[in-house]
mmCIF file with all atom_site columns, C-alpha atoms in Angstrom:
data_model
loop_
_atom_site.group_PDB
_atom_site.id
_atom_site.type_symbol
_atom_site.label_atom_id
_atom_site.label_alt_id
_atom_site.label_comp_id
_atom_site.label_asym_id
_atom_site.label_entity_id
_atom_site.label_seq_id
_atom_site.pdbx_PDB_ins_code
_atom_site.Cartn_x
_atom_site.Cartn_y
_atom_site.Cartn_z
_atom_site.occupancy
_atom_site.B_iso_or_equiv
_atom_site.pdbx_formal_charge
_atom_site.auth_seq_id
_atom_site.auth_comp_id
_atom_site.auth_asym_id
_atom_site.auth_atom_id
_atom_site.pdbx_PDB_model_num
ATOM 1   C CA . MET J 1 1   ? 78.658  101.474 109.322 1.00 0.00 ? 1   MET J CA 1
ATOM 2   C CA . THR J 1 2   ? 81.710  103.203 108.378 1.00 0.00 ? 2   THR J CA 1
ATOM 3   C CA . ILE J 1 3   ? 82.193  105.452 105.916 1.00 0.00 ? 3   ILE J CA 1
ATOM 4   C CA . PHE J 1 4   ? 85.611  105.574 104.111 1.00 0.00 ? 4   PHE J CA 1
ATOM 5   C CA . ALA J 1 5   ? 86.754  108.192 101.553 1.00 0.00 ? 5   ALA J CA 1
ATOM 6   C CA . ILE J 1 6   ? 88.931  106.556 98.909  1.00 0.00 ? 6   ILE J CA 1
ATOM 7   C CA . GLU J 1 7   ? 89.359  109.117 96.417  1.00 0.00 ? 7   GLU J CA 1
ATOM 8   C CA . LYS J 1 8   ? 88.677  112.734 95.678  1.00 0.00 ? 8   LYS J CA 1
ATOM 9   C CA . ARG J 1 9   ? 84.734  113.240 96.291  1.00 0.00 ? 9   ARG J CA 1
ATOM 10  C CA . THR J 1 10  ? 84.259  109.247 96.290  1.00 0.00 ? 10  THR J CA 1
ATOM 11  C CA . TYR J 1 11  ? 82.881  107.420 99.528  1.00 0.00 ? 11  TYR J CA 1
ATOM 12  C CA . LEU J 1 12  ? 82.339  103.917 100.574 1.00 0.00 ? 12  LEU J CA 1
ATOM 13  C CA . LEU J 1 13  ? 80.015  103.182 102.999 1.00 0.00 ? 13  LEU J CA 1
ATOM 14  C CA . LEU J 1 14  ? 80.427  100.178 105.253 1.00 0.00 ? 14  LEU J CA 1
ATOM 15  C CA . LYS J 1 15  ? 78.418  97.667  106.707 1.00 0.00 ? 15  LYS J CA 1
ATOM 16  C CA . GLU J 1 16  ? 78.135  94.417  108.517 1.00 0.00 ? 16  GLU J CA 1
ATOM 17  C CA . LEU J 1 17  ? 75.359  92.326  107.506 1.00 0.00 ? 17  LEU J CA 1
ATOM 18  C CA . HIS J 1 18  ? 74.156  89.657  110.115 1.00 0.00 ? 18  HIS J CA 1
ATOM 19  C CA . THR J 1 19  ? 71.216  87.921  108.541 1.00 0.00 ? 19  THR J CA 1
ATOM 20  C CA . VAL J 1 20  ? 70.080  85.443  105.608 1.00 0.00 ? 20  VAL J CA 1
ATOM 21  C CA . GLU J 1 21  ? 67.914  88.603  104.360 1.00 0.00 ? 21  GLU J CA 1
ATOM 22  C CA . GLU J 1 22  ? 70.596  91.263  104.613 1.00 0.00 ? 22  GLU J CA 1
ATOM 23  C CA . MET J 1 23  ? 72.756  88.977  102.821 1.00 0.00 ? 23  MET J CA 1
ATOM 24  C CA . THR J 1 24  ? 70.800  87.421  100.242 1.00 0.00 ? 24  THR J CA 1
ATOM 25  C CA . SER J 1 25  ? 69.761  90.836  98.796  1.00 0.00 ? 25  SER J CA 1
ATOM 26  C CA . HIS J 1 26  ? 73.723  91.200  97.592  1.00 0.00 ? 26  HIS J CA 1
ATOM 27  C CA . PHE J 1 27  ? 74.179  88.087  95.838  1.00 0.00 ? 27  PHE J CA 1
ATOM 28  C CA . ASN J 1 28  ? 74.236  89.535  92.251  1.00 0.00 ? 28  ASN J CA 1
ATOM 29  C CA . VAL J 1 29  ? 77.862  89.652  94.070  1.00 0.00 ? 29  VAL J CA 1
ATOM 30  C CA . VAL J 1 30  ? 78.272  86.620  95.125  1.00 0.00 ? 30  VAL J CA 1
ATOM 31  C CA . GLN J 1 31  ? 77.436  85.388  91.670  1.00 0.00 ? 31  GLN J CA 1
ATOM 32  C CA . SER J 1 32  ? 80.274  87.645  90.359  1.00 0.00 ? 32  SER J CA 1
ATOM 33  C CA . LEU J 1 33  ? 82.830  85.291  91.760  1.00 0.00 ? 33  LEU J CA 1
ATOM 34  C CA . TYR J 1 34  ? 80.800  82.032  91.958  1.00 0.00 ? 34  TYR J CA 1
ATOM 35  C CA . PRO J 1 35  ? 78.657  82.328  88.598  1.00 0.00 ? 35  PRO J CA 1
ATOM 36  C CA . ASN J 1 36  ? 77.201  78.944  89.171  1.00 0.00 ? 36  ASN J CA 1
ATOM 37  C CA . MET J 1 37  ? 76.440  79.315  92.478  1.00 0.00 ? 37  MET J CA 1
ATOM 38  C CA . SER J 1 38  ? 72.089  79.232  93.079  1.00 0.00 ? 38  SER J CA 1
ATOM 39  C CA . MET J 1 39  ? 70.184  81.721  95.449  1.00 0.00 ? 39  MET J CA 1
ATOM 40  C CA . GLU J 1 40  ? 68.860  78.224  97.281  1.00 0.00 ? 40  GLU J CA 1
ATOM 41  C CA . LYS J 1 41  ? 72.382  76.729  97.417  1.00 0.00 ? 41  LYS J CA 1
ATOM 42  C CA . TYR J 1 42  ? 73.732  80.018  99.042  1.00 0.00 ? 42  TYR J CA 1
ATOM 43  C CA . GLN J 1 43  ? 70.310  80.773  101.684 1.00 0.00 ? 43  GLN J CA 1
ATOM 44  C CA . SER J 1 44  ? 71.268  77.343  102.787 1.00 0.00 ? 44  SER J CA 1
ATOM 45  C CA . HIS J 1 45  ? 74.993  77.658  103.689 1.00 0.00 ? 45  HIS J CA 1
ATOM 46  C CA . LEU J 1 46  ? 73.922  81.109  105.353 1.00 0.00 ? 46  LEU J CA 1
ATOM 47  C CA . LYS J 1 47  ? 71.337  78.914  107.695 1.00 0.00 ? 47  LYS J CA 1
ATOM 48  C CA . GLN J 1 48  ? 74.116  76.727  108.450 1.00 0.00 ? 48  GLN J CA 1
ATOM 49  C CA . MET J 1 49  ? 76.708  79.387  108.479 1.00 0.00 ? 49  MET J CA 1
ATOM 50  C CA . ILE J 1 50  ? 75.426  82.123  110.776 1.00 0.00 ? 50  ILE J CA 1
ATOM 51  C CA . PRO J 1 51  ? 74.784  80.102  113.929 1.00 0.00 ? 51  PRO J CA 1
ATOM 52  C CA . HIS J 1 52  ? 78.604  79.560  113.861 1.00 0.00 ? 52  HIS J CA 1
ATOM 53  C CA . ASN J 1 53  ? 79.893  83.619  114.006 1.00 0.00 ? 53  ASN J CA 1
ATOM 54  C CA . TYR J 1 54  ? 79.607  83.819  110.465 1.00 0.00 ? 54  TYR J CA 1
ATOM 55  C CA . ALA J 1 55  ? 78.767  87.653  108.930 1.00 0.00 ? 55  ALA J CA 1
ATOM 56  C CA . GLN J 1 56  ? 79.123  89.760  106.399 1.00 0.00 ? 56  GLN J CA 1
ATOM 57  C CA . LEU J 1 57  ? 80.992  92.979  105.481 1.00 0.00 ? 57  LEU J CA 1
ATOM 58  C CA . ALA J 1 58  ? 79.170  94.725  102.565 1.00 0.00 ? 58  ALA J CA 1
ATOM 59  C CA . VAL J 1 59  ? 80.710  97.883  101.024 1.00 0.00 ? 59  VAL J CA 1
ATOM 60  C CA . PHE J 1 60  ? 78.367  100.288 99.244  1.00 0.00 ? 60  PHE J CA 1
ATOM 61  C CA . GLU J 1 61  ? 79.275  103.180 96.763  1.00 0.00 ? 61  GLU J CA 1
ATOM 62  C CA . ASP J 1 62  ? 76.224  105.265 95.861  1.00 0.00 ? 62  ASP J CA 1
ATOM 63  C CA . ASN J 1 63  ? 73.527  102.713 96.882  1.00 0.00 ? 63  ASN J CA 1
ATOM 64  C CA . THR J 1 64  ? 75.742  100.012 95.130  1.00 0.00 ? 64  THR J CA 1
ATOM 65  C CA . CYS J 1 65  ? 76.936  96.688  96.428  1.00 0.00 ? 65  CYS J CA 1
ATOM 66  C CA . VAL J 1 66  ? 80.720  96.724  95.287  1.00 0.00 ? 66  VAL J CA 1
ATOM 67  C CA . GLY J 1 67  ? 82.329  94.317  97.666  1.00 0.00 ? 67  GLY J CA 1
ATOM 68  C CA . LEU J 1 68  ? 81.253  91.752  100.303 1.00 0.00 ? 68  LEU J CA 1
ATOM 69  C CA . THR J 1 69  ? 83.260  89.699  102.180 1.00 0.00 ? 69  THR J CA 1
ATOM 70  C CA . GLY J 1 70  ? 82.629  86.964  104.907 1.00 0.00 ? 70  GLY J CA 1
ATOM 71  C CA . PHE J 1 71  ? 84.384  86.827  107.984 1.00 0.00 ? 71  PHE J CA 1
ATOM 72  C CA . TRP J 1 72  ? 84.113  84.329  111.375 1.00 0.00 ? 72  TRP J CA 1
ATOM 73  C CA . VAL J 1 73  ? 85.295  85.319  114.853 1.00 0.00 ? 73  VAL J CA 1
ATOM 74  C CA . GLY J 1 74  ? 86.872  81.875  116.117 1.00 0.00 ? 74  GLY J CA 1
ATOM 75  C CA . ILE J 1 75  ? 89.568  80.492  118.918 1.00 0.00 ? 75  ILE J CA 1
ATOM 76  C CA . LYS J 1 76  ? 91.946  78.191  118.193 1.00 0.00 ? 76  LYS J CA 1
ATOM 77  C CA . LEU J 1 77  ? 94.225  76.724  121.042 1.00 0.00 ? 77  LEU J CA 1
ATOM 78  C CA . TRP J 1 78  ? 97.030  77.717  118.713 1.00 0.00 ? 78  TRP J CA 1
ATOM 79  C CA . SER J 1 79  ? 96.328  81.252  118.152 1.00 0.00 ? 79  SER J CA 1
ATOM 80  C CA . GLY J 1 80  ? 93.637  82.673  120.251 1.00 0.00 ? 80  GLY J CA 1
ATOM 81  C CA . LYS J 1 81  ? 91.284  84.318  119.096 1.00 0.00 ? 81  LYS J CA 1
ATOM 82  C CA . TYR J 1 82  ? 91.313  85.685  114.963 1.00 0.00 ? 82  TYR J CA 1
ATOM 83  C CA . ILE J 1 83  ? 88.840  86.459  112.343 1.00 0.00 ? 83  ILE J CA 1
ATOM 84  C CA . GLU J 1 84  ? 89.053  84.503  109.189 1.00 0.00 ? 84  GLU J CA 1
ATOM 85  C CA . ILE J 1 85  ? 88.078  86.528  106.158 1.00 0.00 ? 85  ILE J CA 1
ATOM 86  C CA . ASP J 1 86  ? 86.422  84.178  103.736 1.00 0.00 ? 86  ASP J CA 1
ATOM 87  C CA . ASN J 1 87  ? 85.259  84.998  99.805  1.00 0.00 ? 87  ASN J CA 1
ATOM 88  C CA . PHE J 1 88  ? 86.790  88.692  99.516  1.00 0.00 ? 88  PHE J CA 1
ATOM 89  C CA . ILE J 1 89  ? 85.073  90.041  96.710  1.00 0.00 ? 89  ILE J CA 1
ATOM 90  C CA . VAL J 1 90  ? 85.283  92.959  94.818  1.00 0.00 ? 90  VAL J CA 1
ATOM 91  C CA . HIS J 1 91  ? 82.900  93.077  91.817  1.00 0.00 ? 91  HIS J CA 1
ATOM 92  C CA . PRO J 1 92  ? 85.357  93.280  89.146  1.00 0.00 ? 92  PRO J CA 1
ATOM 93  C CA . ASP J 1 93  ? 83.867  97.294  87.703  1.00 0.00 ? 93  ASP J CA 1
ATOM 94  C CA . HIS J 1 94  ? 85.010  98.215  91.107  1.00 0.00 ? 94  HIS J CA 1
ATOM 95  C CA . ARG J 1 95  ? 88.291  96.917  91.169  1.00 0.00 ? 95  ARG J CA 1
ATOM 96  C CA . GLU J 1 96  ? 91.722  99.005  92.211  1.00 0.00 ? 96  GLU J CA 1
ATOM 97  C CA . LYS J 1 97  ? 89.639  101.686 93.343  1.00 0.00 ? 97  LYS J CA 1
ATOM 98  C CA . GLY J 1 98  ? 90.547  101.357 96.956  1.00 0.00 ? 98  GLY J CA 1
ATOM 99  C CA . VAL J 1 99  ? 87.184  99.047  98.075  1.00 0.00 ? 99  VAL J CA 1
ATOM 100 C CA . GLY J 1 100 ? 89.165  95.742  99.125  1.00 0.00 ? 100 GLY J CA 1
ATOM 101 C CA . LYS J 1 101 ? 91.747  98.015  100.950 1.00 0.00 ? 101 LYS J CA 1
ATOM 102 C CA . ALA J 1 102 ? 88.948  99.558  102.984 1.00 0.00 ? 102 ALA J CA 1
ATOM 103 C CA . MET J 1 103 ? 87.703  96.191  103.597 1.00 0.00 ? 103 MET J CA 1
ATOM 104 C CA . THR J 1 104 ? 91.399  95.198  105.535 1.00 0.00 ? 104 THR J CA 1
ATOM 105 C CA . ASP J 1 105 ? 91.130  98.246  106.939 1.00 0.00 ? 105 ASP J CA 1
ATOM 106 C CA . TYR J 1 106 ? 88.017  97.840  108.366 1.00 0.00 ? 106 TYR J CA 1
ATOM 107 C CA . LEU J 1 107 ? 88.692  94.198  109.997 1.00 0.00 ? 107 LEU J CA 1
ATOM 108 C CA . ASP J 1 108 ? 91.634  94.688  111.160 1.00 0.00 ? 108 ASP J CA 1
ATOM 109 C CA . GLN J 1 109 ? 90.097  97.744  113.232 1.00 0.00 ? 109 GLN J CA 1
ATOM 110 C CA . LYS J 1 110 ? 87.532  95.134  113.964 1.00 0.00 ? 110 LYS J CA 1
ATOM 111 C CA . ALA J 1 111 ? 89.868  92.666  115.124 1.00 0.00 ? 111 ALA J CA 1
ATOM 112 C CA . ARG J 1 112 ? 92.197  94.956  117.478 1.00 0.00 ? 112 ARG J CA 1
ATOM 113 C CA . ALA J 1 113 ? 88.888  95.831  119.200 1.00 0.00 ? 113 ALA J CA 1
ATOM 114 C CA . LEU J 1 114 ? 87.618  92.342  119.453 1.00 0.00 ? 114 LEU J CA 1
ATOM 115 C CA . ASN J 1 115 ? 91.531  91.798  121.189 1.00 0.00 ? 115 ASN J CA 1
ATOM 116 C CA . CYS J 1 116 ? 91.741  88.914  118.218 1.00 0.00 ? 116 CYS J CA 1
ATOM 117 C CA . THR J 1 117 ? 95.409  87.931  118.292 1.00 0.00 ? 117 THR J CA 1
ATOM 118 C CA . MET J 1 118 ? 95.535  87.690  113.908 1.00 0.00 ? 118 MET J CA 1
ATOM 119 C CA . ILE J 1 119 ? 93.550  87.496  110.755 1.00 0.00 ? 119 ILE J CA 1
ATOM 120 C CA . VAL J 1 120 ? 93.504  84.917  108.792 1.00 0.00 ? 120 VAL J CA 1
ATOM 121 C CA . LEU J 1 121 ? 92.494  84.286  104.782 1.00 0.00 ? 121 LEU J CA 1
ATOM 122 C CA . ASP J 1 122 ? 93.029  81.936  102.021 1.00 0.00 ? 122 ASP J CA 1
ATOM 123 C CA . ALA J 1 123 ? 93.895  82.632  99.105  1.00 0.00 ? 123 ALA J CA 1
ATOM 124 C CA . PHE J 1 124 ? 94.402  80.411  96.219  1.00 0.00 ? 124 PHE J CA 1
ATOM 125 C CA . THR J 1 125 ? 98.143  79.552  94.404  1.00 0.00 ? 125 THR J CA 1
ATOM 126 C CA . GLY J 1 126 ? 97.633  80.956  91.693  1.00 0.00 ? 126 GLY J CA 1
ATOM 127 C CA . ASN J 1 127 ? 95.942  83.919  92.438  1.00 0.00 ? 127 ASN J CA 1
ATOM 128 C CA . PHE J 1 128 ? 98.954  86.129  91.961  1.00 0.00 ? 128 PHE J CA 1
ATOM 129 C CA . LYS J 1 129 ? 96.912  89.166  91.879  1.00 0.00 ? 129 LYS J CA 1
ATOM 130 C CA . ALA J 1 130 ? 95.364  88.977  95.013  1.00 0.00 ? 130 ALA J CA 1
ATOM 131 C CA . HIS J 1 131 ? 98.620  87.615  96.452  1.00 0.00 ? 131 HIS J CA 1
ATOM 132 C CA . ARG J 1 132 ? 99.984  91.138  95.575  1.00 0.00 ? 132 ARG J CA 1
ATOM 133 C CA . PHE J 1 133 ? 97.367  92.472  97.090  1.00 0.00 ? 133 PHE J CA 1
ATOM 134 C CA . TYR J 1 134 ? 97.335  90.496  100.481 1.00 0.00 ? 134 TYR J CA 1
ATOM 135 C CA . TYR J 1 135 ? 101.165 91.202  100.361 1.00 0.00 ? 135 TYR J CA 1
ATOM 136 C CA . ASN J 1 136 ? 100.451 95.359  100.089 1.00 0.00 ? 136 ASN J CA 1
ATOM 137 C CA . GLN J 1 137 ? 98.002  94.990  103.365 1.00 0.00 ? 137 GLN J CA 1
ATOM 138 C CA . GLY J 1 138 ? 100.379 93.357  105.734 1.00 0.00 ? 138 GLY J CA 1
ATOM 139 C CA . TYR J 1 139 ? 99.544  89.444  105.174 1.00 0.00 ? 139 TYR J CA 1
ATOM 140 C CA . SER J 1 140 ? 101.967 86.899  104.450 1.00 0.00 ? 140 SER J CA 1
ATOM 141 C CA . PRO J 1 141 ? 101.830 83.330  104.158 1.00 0.00 ? 141 PRO J CA 1
ATOM 142 C CA . LYS J 1 142 ? 102.772 80.894  107.026 1.00 0.00 ? 142 LYS J CA 1
ATOM 143 C CA . GLY J 1 143 ? 102.099 77.609  105.919 1.00 0.00 ? 143 GLY J CA 1
ATOM 144 C CA . PHE J 1 144 ? 100.381 76.103  103.536 1.00 0.00 ? 144 PHE J CA 1
ATOM 145 C CA . HIS J 1 145 ? 96.150  74.658  104.066 1.00 0.00 ? 145 HIS J CA 1
ATOM 146 C CA . PHE J 1 146 ? 95.863  71.403  103.099 1.00 0.00 ? 146 PHE J CA 1
ATOM 147 C CA . LEU J 1 147 ? 92.273  69.760  101.735 1.00 0.00 ? 147 LEU J CA 1
ATOM 148 C CA . LYS J 1 148 ? 91.200  66.384  101.161 1.00 0.00 ? 148 LYS J CA 1
ATOM 149 C CA . ILE J 1 149 ? 88.179  66.781  98.214  1.00 0.00 ? 149 ILE J CA 1
ATOM 150 C CA . ILE J 1 150 ? 85.839  64.116  99.436  1.00 0.00 ? 150 ILE J CA 1
ATOM 151 C CA . ASP J 1 151 ? 82.257  65.075  97.327  1.00 0.00 ? 151 ASP J CA 1
ATOM 152 C CA . GLU J 1 152 ? 83.457  67.656  94.134  1.00 0.00 ? 152 GLU J CA 1
ATOM 153 C CA . SER J 1 153 ? 79.961  68.302  93.324  1.00 0.00 ? 153 SER J CA 1
ATOM 154 C CA . GLY J 1 154 ? 79.026  69.908  96.919  1.00 0.00 ? 154 GLY J CA 1
ATOM 155 C CA . LEU J 1 155 ? 81.935  72.732  95.580  1.00 0.00 ? 155 LEU J CA 1
ATOM 156 C CA . GLY J 1 156 ? 80.746  76.396  95.043  1.00 0.00 ? 156 GLY J CA 1
#
């Protein structure tokens, strides 16, 4: 666990989550991004993701989860070891308070400790607030993430 000070007398507790039980206890934060996600689907996805180096970082303010992001540690031929941020969520009631910066700072430290070459993430093309945030954290676009949707009903 890590503690970050974000404002005068405001502290955030950051905790890594590694089990389905830990992750599902903060399902309400996930639903702020995916309101139609069911608990059953969430649990099913987590059970498949965790064995493939998936974990989450949760941020707490006064024992309330106010931010959550998934992350994967992986390796690719072109990049070597990396961390991929997945579903970066700051609860709408807690935005612009330093929660997102605390999460990116934590993952930056973790990537360095694991000897990763980079941190990667996807942001939807129209999400300009996210783009501005990531630029301010030192991220920059380096390519296109192409996709071909095969079954739209399976999307979150």
